[in-house]
Every structure is written in structure tokens, then in C-alpha cells.
Amino acid sequence: METICIAPSSLSLLYQKSSKNDSVLPSKRTKQKHFRVSSTFADRIINASPVKPLPTTPAIPMINVSPEKPLPTTPAKPMIEPVHSSPIALPSESLRYESGFLGAVPNRVVQRDRRDGADGNIDYLTKILNSRCYEIIDESPLQYAPNLSERFGNHLWFKREDLHPVFSFKLRGAYNMMSQLPIEQLKKGLICSSGGNHVQGVALAAKKLGCEVLVVIPTTALEIKKTVESMGAKTVLVGETFDEAQTYAKQRAKDEGRTFVPAFDHPDIIAGQGTVGMEILRQIKSPLHAIFVPVGGGGLIAGIASYVKSVKPEVKVIGVEPFDANGMALSLHHGQRIVLDKVGGFADSVAIRAIGKEPFRICRELVDGVVLVSRDAICASIKDMFEEKRSILEPSGALALAGAEAYCKYYGLKNENIVAITSGANMNFDRLWVVTQLATVGRQQEAILATYLPEKKGSLKQFCKLVGPHNITKFRYRYNARKQEAVVLYSVELHKISEVEEMLHRMKSSSFETTHLTDNVLVKDHLQHLMGGQSSVENEIICHFSFPERQGVLMEFLDAFCPRWNISLFHYRGQGEAGANVLVGLQVGSSSEMDDFKKSADSLGYHYVIETNNEILKLLLHKSSSLP
């Protein structure tokens, strides 16, 4: 294979055609280097005004380097390393930039392969044009969103991949691959693994082709088990994670001679997903600025980019990931595949620890970067979609919409056509209450604050006056007799972001210590529900656990710690098949006991964080509380 590095000026000619919109498009130049940014500089960027003109030259990557886990030094020159080398492990927290910023813009490395065309992409263009997925699906509609378009100040279109028979785009790639297998392989049987949309696509494709398929599902995805069995597939429950299920499925494929159908890392899967891009360019009649694509393993965005950049290279293909599942952004930033040490499970369909090898090869050559969004923003976009089309998307299905809004707001984009792919609607009903609670926060229509009130006559009335005209949506008040003061945890409706700063200033001027908690996950998930009063518990530690969603998990947890350590606090917040967040207090004595506790906690295999010294937790639960 011949590897060629193309100069930045050449890339500008290849990818940035002259148009009337050149002045508002983020540059395609690839001169951008990777930097470790000082905390002062990062803070200045993160706290800048959210509305600013699109840069005409690449911006310095907006990286927030955590002092606990600093980013490894990144070479200044493009890293030209083998695409198929083993990925390195990094935490998602090691790469942060403001929501809406087009980050992780890859250093372009074009790899030519003799079997492909002169531009390394003709093979995929041909595969997409000859995809067989239309034997089982109809073309999904491209729908205009008039209300959101007015709010965004741009023309927003939904590519409705949630309307397929399995409520997801996954059927495209699965059927395209499976339909091209020789009869002999189909007769030997197929096998696949996933806890979500992929296995449904494989099951329905197998039913259409009349072949037998074994579906390996994590024990946390029992609802999917019932769905695929109703399509005629056989199932087996293995492990608690996607990785465990996939390892078992691949080994069983070798042992039994079955064909393993991957979720994203296969050329025919990618080509099937690429038909989404082909349809978008055929359906839209006006000049298109960008297509926003949710990213999990990378198969969908790789397929779309392969087609779009071959036909209309001036159209941006932008990936969207959650902050806590940013495997593509990290991989593009470092120039090699990254495996996340842990991954957030809220948008479970994109909760993939490592992107695929082939998707990464394509994406580092063709995509324009990645936008990162929060859980709150995803919830707000689920609500937006419901209000616009009366459709309920799953979290990953609303990911692209959240990214599109953040991007338009960050760059002040106006009067452009943008497409957001609504990739799935397999929503767990139990998770809707979480979405409802977080949607107003994600839309920045509500703020969460905590204020100390001196216990004297008229202080509560004075507090209410300082809140001003804002409607209080939640109010929790608890008096601390020892400190002769009270703490109030409350939420207020907002019309614009600046109103929070104005309220904080009013409180400070009146000597009412106040802190802004809207972005604090611990408060939203647990502490706002635990305002029963502060207490003094000897030798108490507080831990935040992530429980898998399966039978017996609570007894498993209790067996690990009881009766040796007394449980002083327990607050459980379920999130459907994604598991549950659990806040636990335990009385642990000496340092040697603490070592034993950590060994017991580690042996469970659940992700956990010791939160005892969390300042917000001290504010709401501990007797020695003081505002940070």
C-alpha cells in the first residue's frame, strides 16, 4: 500500500470549493497541529461568548487538560501510523472542548490502495450505488422542521432513519452484507452480538433471507431478547457489556463455522449505511451546508462520508458524540484508534469503547470533525423532536439534532441548510422520566442553584425578592440548627443565560452565598432528592456506583459489603437498560479497612467513584458544609 501525505494547500483545493459561503465555513486546511493547552488558556476559550463567527482558518484545539489525568504529549506532525494497530486506552475526560465547537479535525492522510480508485474512495462509491438494502427497506423521508428551523435561524431537515421496520438505520448495513454471502455460508448459520439496534436489523434480515441466526445479547438487554426472538432468531445471554458479548460471539463463530455479522466494522456494512448519504443528496434540492451524524462504532458516518465526499466534497460531514463516549473525537485527535477506559451508557446505542478499524481509516480521510454534546442537550433534543413531529427518539437517535443545534449556536450560522440524522427510536419507556427532568436544563430554560440563608427574620422573604420575576419550579429548604442557617436547593425558569449571572450577582450583593449547580450530575441524579437534613455519621464515606441492570445485582452488592460495613445512605436512580446510578454511604473506619473496602468494590466490577470530599455533597449532606 502506498501512503501519500497531501500538502495543506492541496487539500484546500480538493475539499473547499469556492462559493459564496466560503467566509462562514470552518476551514479545511490541515495545517492544524495538536497542542497541550494551559488551564488558563482553556478556561478563557471555554468561557468565551457562545456566539462567534465561523473561523476561516483552523482554530487551536480547545482541550481541557485535567490535572489528575493529563493528556499525553501529542506529536506536532501528523501521525501516520498503521490504521490496524492496536488502540491505546484513554479516558473520555482527556479531551474536552465547548459544545458546538467543531473539534477533532483530522490531519489529512490519504492512503491509496491498488484495489480502490485513484482517490482511494471509488470502491466505496461503487459499493454504495450497488447496495442491495432496497430489497428490504424503502427510502426514508427527508422532512423539513419548520418550528426548529425558525428557532435555529437555519433550514433544518430530519433524515428519518427511525421510521424503518426496526426503527433504526441498522437494517441497511446488516442486509447489504448478509445478502451478498454465498449460499453455503448462509446455510452454516450466522451469529451477531449487540444490546441494541444492530441485532434487530440482523434478525429481520435473516428472516427475509430464510437463514438461521444466533443473536448474542448482554444480560442487561432483556427487552431486545424478546424482540429478536419474535422475528425468529435464536438468542443467548452472555456478559454484561457489548465487548463481552462480542468476544463470545466471535469465538463461537470460529467453533461452529458461522459467519459473524459485525455491527460496523465491515465494508459491506459501511456501504449499506452509506446509502443514507446517497438519499440525502438526491432528496435535498437546495445547497447543503452540513450533515450531522451520530457516531458509535463509526460505520454510519464512514458510509455517508464515502458517498458525500465523492459527489459533493463541499458538503460537511460532521460527527456528533456524547462527552462521555467520544471515541471518534479522541481517535481523530491523536491520529490513531483509542479505546475508552469506560463509556457513558445514557445514549447506549453509541456507547462503544473503540471505533472500528475500517471506519477510522475512512473518517480520518473524509470527515470534517466532531461536535460533542451533553446528556442534558440530548434530552432537550428528544423533547424538540416530540414537539416538532410527535415522535420519540432514543438518546442516540437525537444525538445528531443536539449536535446540529450546538454547532449553529456556537458559530452563529444563519440561513443554511443542515441535515440531522434521526438514527433510532428504540426508546426504553422507563427512561422517559429522566429525559423529562433533564430536557429543560438541556435547553437552558432552567437553572439549579443552592443558597445559604442566615436564620433571621425576613431572610426567606428577602431571598424570594432576590430571585425576582423568575418562576421557581423546584424548592427544597432545610434548616441547620447547629449553624443557625438554612440551605435552599431550587430551580428557576430562564429566558436567557445571562439571567443566571444576574441572579448570582444579586445574591452575592446581599451576602447570600450561592452556587450554580446546573451542570453538576451528582446534584441532578441524587442530591436534589436527598434534602431531608444534614447529619453527622462517624467514619462515613460516600460512593457513586453504576449498577448494571440485571436481576440479583442489589444482593450481589450487599454481599460484598455487609455486614462488615454499615450502610448509612442509599439512593437509587434507574435508567432502564442502561443500568442505574446509585449513591451509597458506608461507615468505613481505619485506613486498613479502607483498603479492604476498595478491594471489595473493585471485585464487583462496577464503575464507582468515592465522592466523600465532593464540595457539593458537603453542602447538602454533611454538617461541616461550606460553599466551594
mmCIF file of N, CA and C in Angstrom, residues 293-361:
data_model
loop_
_atom_site.group_PDB
_atom_site.id
_atom_site.type_symbol
_atom_site.label_atom_id
_atom_site.label_comp_id
_atom_site.label_asym_id
_atom_site.label_seq_id
_atom_site.Cartn_x
_atom_site.Cartn_y
_atom_site.Cartn_z
ATOM 1 N N VAL A 293 -24.098 13.563 11.934
ATOM 2 C CA VAL A 293 -24.237 12.107 12.013
ATOM 3 C C VAL A 293 -23.880 11.616 13.415
ATOM 4 N N PRO A 294 -24.746 10.819 14.063
ATOM 5 C CA PRO A 294 -24.370 10.239 15.359
ATOM 6 C C PRO A 294 -23.270 9.203 15.165
ATOM 7 N N VAL A 295 -22.342 9.149 16.113
ATOM 8 C CA VAL A 295 -21.196 8.244 15.981
ATOM 9 C C VAL A 295 -21.144 7.285 17.161
ATOM 10 N N GLY A 296 -21.129 5.988 16.843
ATOM 11 C CA GLY A 296 -20.881 4.949 17.824
ATOM 12 C C GLY A 296 -19.606 4.231 17.431
ATOM 13 N N GLY A 297 -19.763 3.191 16.599
ATOM 14 C CA GLY A 297 -18.588 2.489 16.070
ATOM 15 C C GLY A 297 -18.035 3.123 14.818
ATOM 16 N N GLY A 298 -18.804 4.016 14.188
ATOM 17 C CA GLY A 298 -18.298 4.766 13.043
ATOM 18 C C GLY A 298 -18.772 4.282 11.687
ATOM 19 N N GLY A 299 -19.560 3.215 11.611
ATOM 20 C CA GLY A 299 -19.982 2.687 10.322
ATOM 21 C C GLY A 299 -20.886 3.627 9.545
ATOM 22 N N LEU A 300 -21.818 4.284 10.238
ATOM 23 C CA LEU A 300 -22.759 5.182 9.566
ATOM 24 C C LEU A 300 -22.050 6.404 8.996
ATOM 25 N N ILE A 301 -21.231 7.072 9.799
ATOM 26 C CA ILE A 301 -20.564 8.278 9.314
ATOM 27 C C ILE A 301 -19.531 7.945 8.244
ATOM 28 N N ALA A 302 -18.884 6.776 8.342
ATOM 29 C CA ALA A 302 -17.923 6.373 7.313
ATOM 30 C C ALA A 302 -18.615 6.154 5.980
ATOM 31 N N GLY A 303 -19.781 5.504 6.012
ATOM 32 C CA GLY A 303 -20.523 5.268 4.773
ATOM 33 C C GLY A 303 -21.041 6.553 4.160
ATOM 34 N N ILE A 304 -21.604 7.422 4.992
ATOM 35 C CA ILE A 304 -22.124 8.698 4.479
ATOM 36 C C ILE A 304 -20.996 9.552 3.903
ATOM 37 N N ALA A 305 -19.876 9.645 4.614
ATOM 38 C CA ALA A 305 -18.743 10.442 4.129
ATOM 39 C C ALA A 305 -18.189 9.883 2.827
ATOM 40 N N SER A 306 -18.157 8.560 2.693
ATOM 41 C CA SER A 306 -17.629 7.945 1.476
ATOM 42 C C SER A 306 -18.421 8.385 0.248
ATOM 43 N N TYR A 307 -19.727 8.473 0.383
ATOM 44 C CA TYR A 307 -20.551 8.890 -0.763
ATOM 45 C C TYR A 307 -20.532 10.408 -0.943
ATOM 46 N N VAL A 308 -20.805 11.135 0.128
ATOM 47 C CA VAL A 308 -20.968 12.589 0.031
ATOM 48 C C VAL A 308 -19.683 13.253 -0.448
ATOM 49 N N LYS A 309 -18.540 12.845 0.083
ATOM 50 C CA LYS A 309 -17.283 13.484 -0.302
ATOM 51 C C LYS A 309 -16.851 13.100 -1.717
ATOM 52 N N SER A 310 -17.419 12.033 -2.265
ATOM 53 C CA SER A 310 -17.151 11.668 -3.655
ATOM 54 C C SER A 310 -17.984 12.489 -4.621
ATOM 55 N N VAL A 311 -19.196 12.841 -4.189
ATOM 56 C CA VAL A 311 -20.140 13.516 -5.081
ATOM 57 C C VAL A 311 -20.151 15.027 -4.847
ATOM 58 N N LYS A 312 -20.213 15.450 -3.586
ATOM 59 C CA LYS A 312 -20.231 16.875 -3.249
ATOM 60 C C LYS A 312 -19.275 17.142 -2.088
ATOM 61 N N PRO A 313 -17.982 17.220 -2.382
ATOM 62 C CA PRO A 313 -16.986 17.360 -1.306
ATOM 63 C C PRO A 313 -17.128 18.632 -0.495
ATOM 64 N N GLU A 314 -17.846 19.642 -1.027
ATOM 65 C CA GLU A 314 -18.007 20.880 -0.265
ATOM 66 C C GLU A 314 -18.992 20.729 0.887
ATOM 67 N N VAL A 315 -19.799 19.677 0.894
ATOM 68 C CA VAL A 315 -20.752 19.442 1.982
ATOM 69 C C VAL A 315 -20.007 18.860 3.179
ATOM 70 N N LYS A 316 -20.204 19.444 4.328
ATOM 71 C CA LYS A 316 -19.534 18.970 5.532
ATOM 72 C C LYS A 316 -20.227 17.719 6.069
ATOM 73 N N VAL A 317 -19.438 16.767 6.519
ATOM 74 C CA VAL A 317 -19.938 15.586 7.224
ATOM 75 C C VAL A 317 -19.364 15.665 8.631
ATOM 76 N N ILE A 318 -20.228 15.918 9.615
ATOM 77 C CA ILE A 318 -19.801 16.209 10.982
ATOM 78 C C ILE A 318 -20.335 15.138 11.926
ATOM 79 N N GLY A 319 -19.449 14.529 12.674
ATOM 80 C CA GLY A 319 -19.851 13.538 13.666
ATOM 81 C C GLY A 319 -20.317 14.203 14.943
ATOM 82 N N VAL A 320 -21.211 13.527 15.663
ATOM 83 C CA VAL A 320 -21.689 14.015 16.962
ATOM 84 C C VAL A 320 -21.567 12.878 17.971
ATOM 85 N N GLU A 321 -20.936 13.167 19.101
ATOM 86 C CA GLU A 321 -20.755 12.179 20.162
ATOM 87 C C GLU A 321 -21.111 12.783 21.517
ATOM 88 N N PRO A 322 -21.517 11.949 22.482
ATOM 89 C CA PRO A 322 -21.657 12.431 23.859
ATOM 90 C C PRO A 322 -20.276 12.700 24.449
ATOM 91 N N PHE A 323 -20.194 13.617 25.400
ATOM 92 C CA PHE A 323 -18.919 13.910 26.041
ATOM 93 C C PHE A 323 -18.292 12.660 26.662
ATOM 94 N N ASP A 324 -19.126 11.739 27.185
ATOM 95 C CA ASP A 324 -18.592 10.572 27.881
ATOM 96 C C ASP A 324 -18.513 9.332 26.992
ATOM 97 N N ALA A 325 -18.653 9.505 25.673
ATOM 98 C CA ALA A 325 -18.481 8.391 24.723
ATOM 99 C C ALA A 325 -17.865 8.954 23.443
ATOM 100 N N ASN A 326 -16.703 9.591 23.579
ATOM 101 C CA ASN A 326 -16.095 10.364 22.498
ATOM 102 C C ASN A 326 -14.937 9.637 21.820
ATOM 103 N N GLY A 327 -15.131 8.358 21.527
ATOM 104 C CA GLY A 327 -14.067 7.554 20.940
ATOM 105 C C GLY A 327 -13.593 8.053 19.590
ATOM 106 N N MET A 328 -14.496 8.541 18.740
ATOM 107 C CA MET A 328 -14.086 9.047 17.435
ATOM 108 C C MET A 328 -13.294 10.344 17.577
ATOM 109 N N ALA A 329 -13.769 11.248 18.425
ATOM 110 C CA ALA A 329 -13.062 12.519 18.612
ATOM 111 C C ALA A 329 -11.651 12.281 19.131
ATOM 112 N N LEU A 330 -11.514 11.402 20.114
ATOM 113 C CA LEU A 330 -10.186 11.103 20.652
ATOM 114 C C LEU A 330 -9.290 10.458 19.600
ATOM 115 N N SER A 331 -9.855 9.558 18.816
ATOM 116 C CA SER A 331 -9.070 8.862 17.801
ATOM 117 C C SER A 331 -8.590 9.821 16.715
ATOM 118 N N LEU A 332 -9.470 10.700 16.245
ATOM 119 C CA LEU A 332 -9.069 11.676 15.235
ATOM 120 C C LEU A 332 -8.054 12.661 15.798
ATOM 121 N N HIS A 333 -8.229 13.040 17.050
ATOM 122 C CA HIS A 333 -7.296 13.985 17.667
ATOM 123 C C HIS A 333 -5.883 13.398 17.767
ATOM 124 N N HIS A 334 -5.785 12.125 18.146
ATOM 125 C CA HIS A 334 -4.480 11.502 18.339
ATOM 126 C C HIS A 334 -3.934 10.840 17.071
ATOM 127 N N GLY A 335 -4.755 10.761 16.024
ATOM 128 C CA GLY A 335 -4.270 10.157 14.794
ATOM 129 C C GLY A 335 -4.190 8.650 14.844
ATOM 130 N N GLN A 336 -4.789 8.030 15.821
ATOM 131 C CA GLN A 336 -4.846 6.574 15.917
ATOM 132 C C GLN A 336 -6.043 6.167 16.763
ATOM 133 N N ARG A 337 -6.476 4.933 16.620
ATOM 134 C CA ARG A 337 -7.660 4.469 17.339
ATOM 135 C C ARG A 337 -7.403 4.453 18.838
ATOM 136 N N ILE A 338 -8.412 4.939 19.566
ATOM 137 C CA ILE A 338 -8.363 4.995 21.027
ATOM 138 C C ILE A 338 -9.461 4.091 21.576
ATOM 139 N N VAL A 339 -9.149 3.358 22.623
ATOM 140 C CA VAL A 339 -10.188 2.609 23.333
ATOM 141 C C VAL A 339 -10.458 3.336 24.642
ATOM 142 N N LEU A 340 -11.711 3.639 24.923
ATOM 143 C CA LEU A 340 -12.087 4.342 26.143
ATOM 144 C C LEU A 340 -12.019 3.389 27.338
ATOM 145 N N ASP A 341 -11.480 3.882 28.452
ATOM 146 C CA ASP A 341 -11.403 3.007 29.628
ATOM 147 C C ASP A 341 -12.784 2.736 30.213
ATOM 148 N N LYS A 342 -13.699 3.682 30.014
ATOM 149 C CA LYS A 342 -15.116 3.475 30.367
ATOM 150 C C LYS A 342 -15.942 4.352 29.445
ATOM 151 N N VAL A 343 -17.209 4.030 29.329
ATOM 152 C CA VAL A 343 -18.056 4.761 28.389
ATOM 153 C C VAL A 343 -19.409 5.010 29.030
ATOM 154 N N GLY A 344 -19.933 6.239 28.851
ATOM 155 C CA GLY A 344 -21.250 6.563 29.399
ATOM 156 C C GLY A 344 -22.341 5.784 28.700
ATOM 157 N N GLY A 345 -23.340 5.356 29.457
ATOM 158 C CA GLY A 345 -24.355 4.473 28.903
ATOM 159 C C GLY A 345 -25.692 5.114 28.621
ATOM 160 N N PHE A 346 -25.819 6.438 28.783
ATOM 161 C CA PHE A 346 -27.133 7.046 28.580
ATOM 162 C C PHE A 346 -27.576 6.888 27.129
ATOM 163 N N ALA A 347 -26.713 7.273 26.193
ATOM 164 C CA ALA A 347 -27.000 7.036 24.767
ATOM 165 C C ALA A 347 -26.404 5.683 24.416
ATOM 166 N N ASP A 348 -27.086 4.615 24.838
ATOM 167 C CA ASP A 348 -26.485 3.285 24.828
ATOM 168 C C ASP A 348 -26.161 2.757 23.440
ATOM 169 N N SER A 349 -26.868 3.194 22.410
ATOM 170 C CA SER A 349 -26.585 2.693 21.065
ATOM 171 C C SER A 349 -25.257 3.195 20.513
ATOM 172 N N VAL A 350 -24.715 4.262 21.094
ATOM 173 C CA VAL A 350 -23.404 4.753 20.669
ATOM 174 C C VAL A 350 -22.364 4.573 21.769
ATOM 175 N N ALA A 351 -22.697 3.795 22.788
ATOM 176 C CA ALA A 351 -21.776 3.567 23.904
ATOM 177 C C ALA A 351 -20.770 2.479 23.528
ATOM 178 N N ILE A 352 -19.865 2.831 22.624
ATOM 179 C CA ILE A 352 -18.864 1.899 22.106
ATOM 180 C C ILE A 352 -17.491 2.340 22.598
ATOM 181 N N ARG A 353 -16.732 1.425 23.152
ATOM 182 C CA ARG A 353 -15.433 1.800 23.724
ATOM 183 C C ARG A 353 -14.387 2.075 22.646
ATOM 184 N N ALA A 354 -14.472 1.406 21.504
ATOM 185 C CA ALA A 354 -13.482 1.621 20.437
ATOM 186 C C ALA A 354 -14.185 1.621 19.094
ATOM 187 N N ILE A 355 -13.916 2.629 18.275
ATOM 188 C CA ILE A 355 -14.492 2.682 16.935
ATOM 189 C C ILE A 355 -13.845 1.608 16.065
ATOM 190 N N GLY A 356 -14.478 1.301 14.942
ATOM 191 C CA GLY A 356 -13.968 0.256 14.058
ATOM 192 C C GLY A 356 -12.704 0.674 13.314
ATOM 193 N N LYS A 357 -11.915 -0.319 12.897
ATOM 194 C CA LYS A 357 -10.675 -0.045 12.169
ATOM 195 C C LYS A 357 -10.954 0.577 10.800
ATOM 196 N N GLU A 358 -11.842 -0.029 10.044
ATOM 197 C CA GLU A 358 -12.144 0.496 8.715
ATOM 198 C C GLU A 358 -12.893 1.830 8.780
ATOM 199 N N PRO A 359 -13.881 2.001 9.671
ATOM 200 C CA PRO A 359 -14.477 3.334 9.808
ATOM 201 C C PRO A 359 -13.458 4.415 10.152
ATOM 202 N N PHE A 360 -12.497 4.092 11.013
ATOM 203 C CA PHE A 360 -11.494 5.096 11.359
ATOM 204 C C PHE A 360 -10.635 5.453 10.152
ATOM 205 N N ARG A 361 -10.252 4.456 9.355
ATOM 206 C CA ARG A 361 -9.445 4.735 8.167
ATOM 207 C C ARG A 361 -10.168 5.714 7.246
#
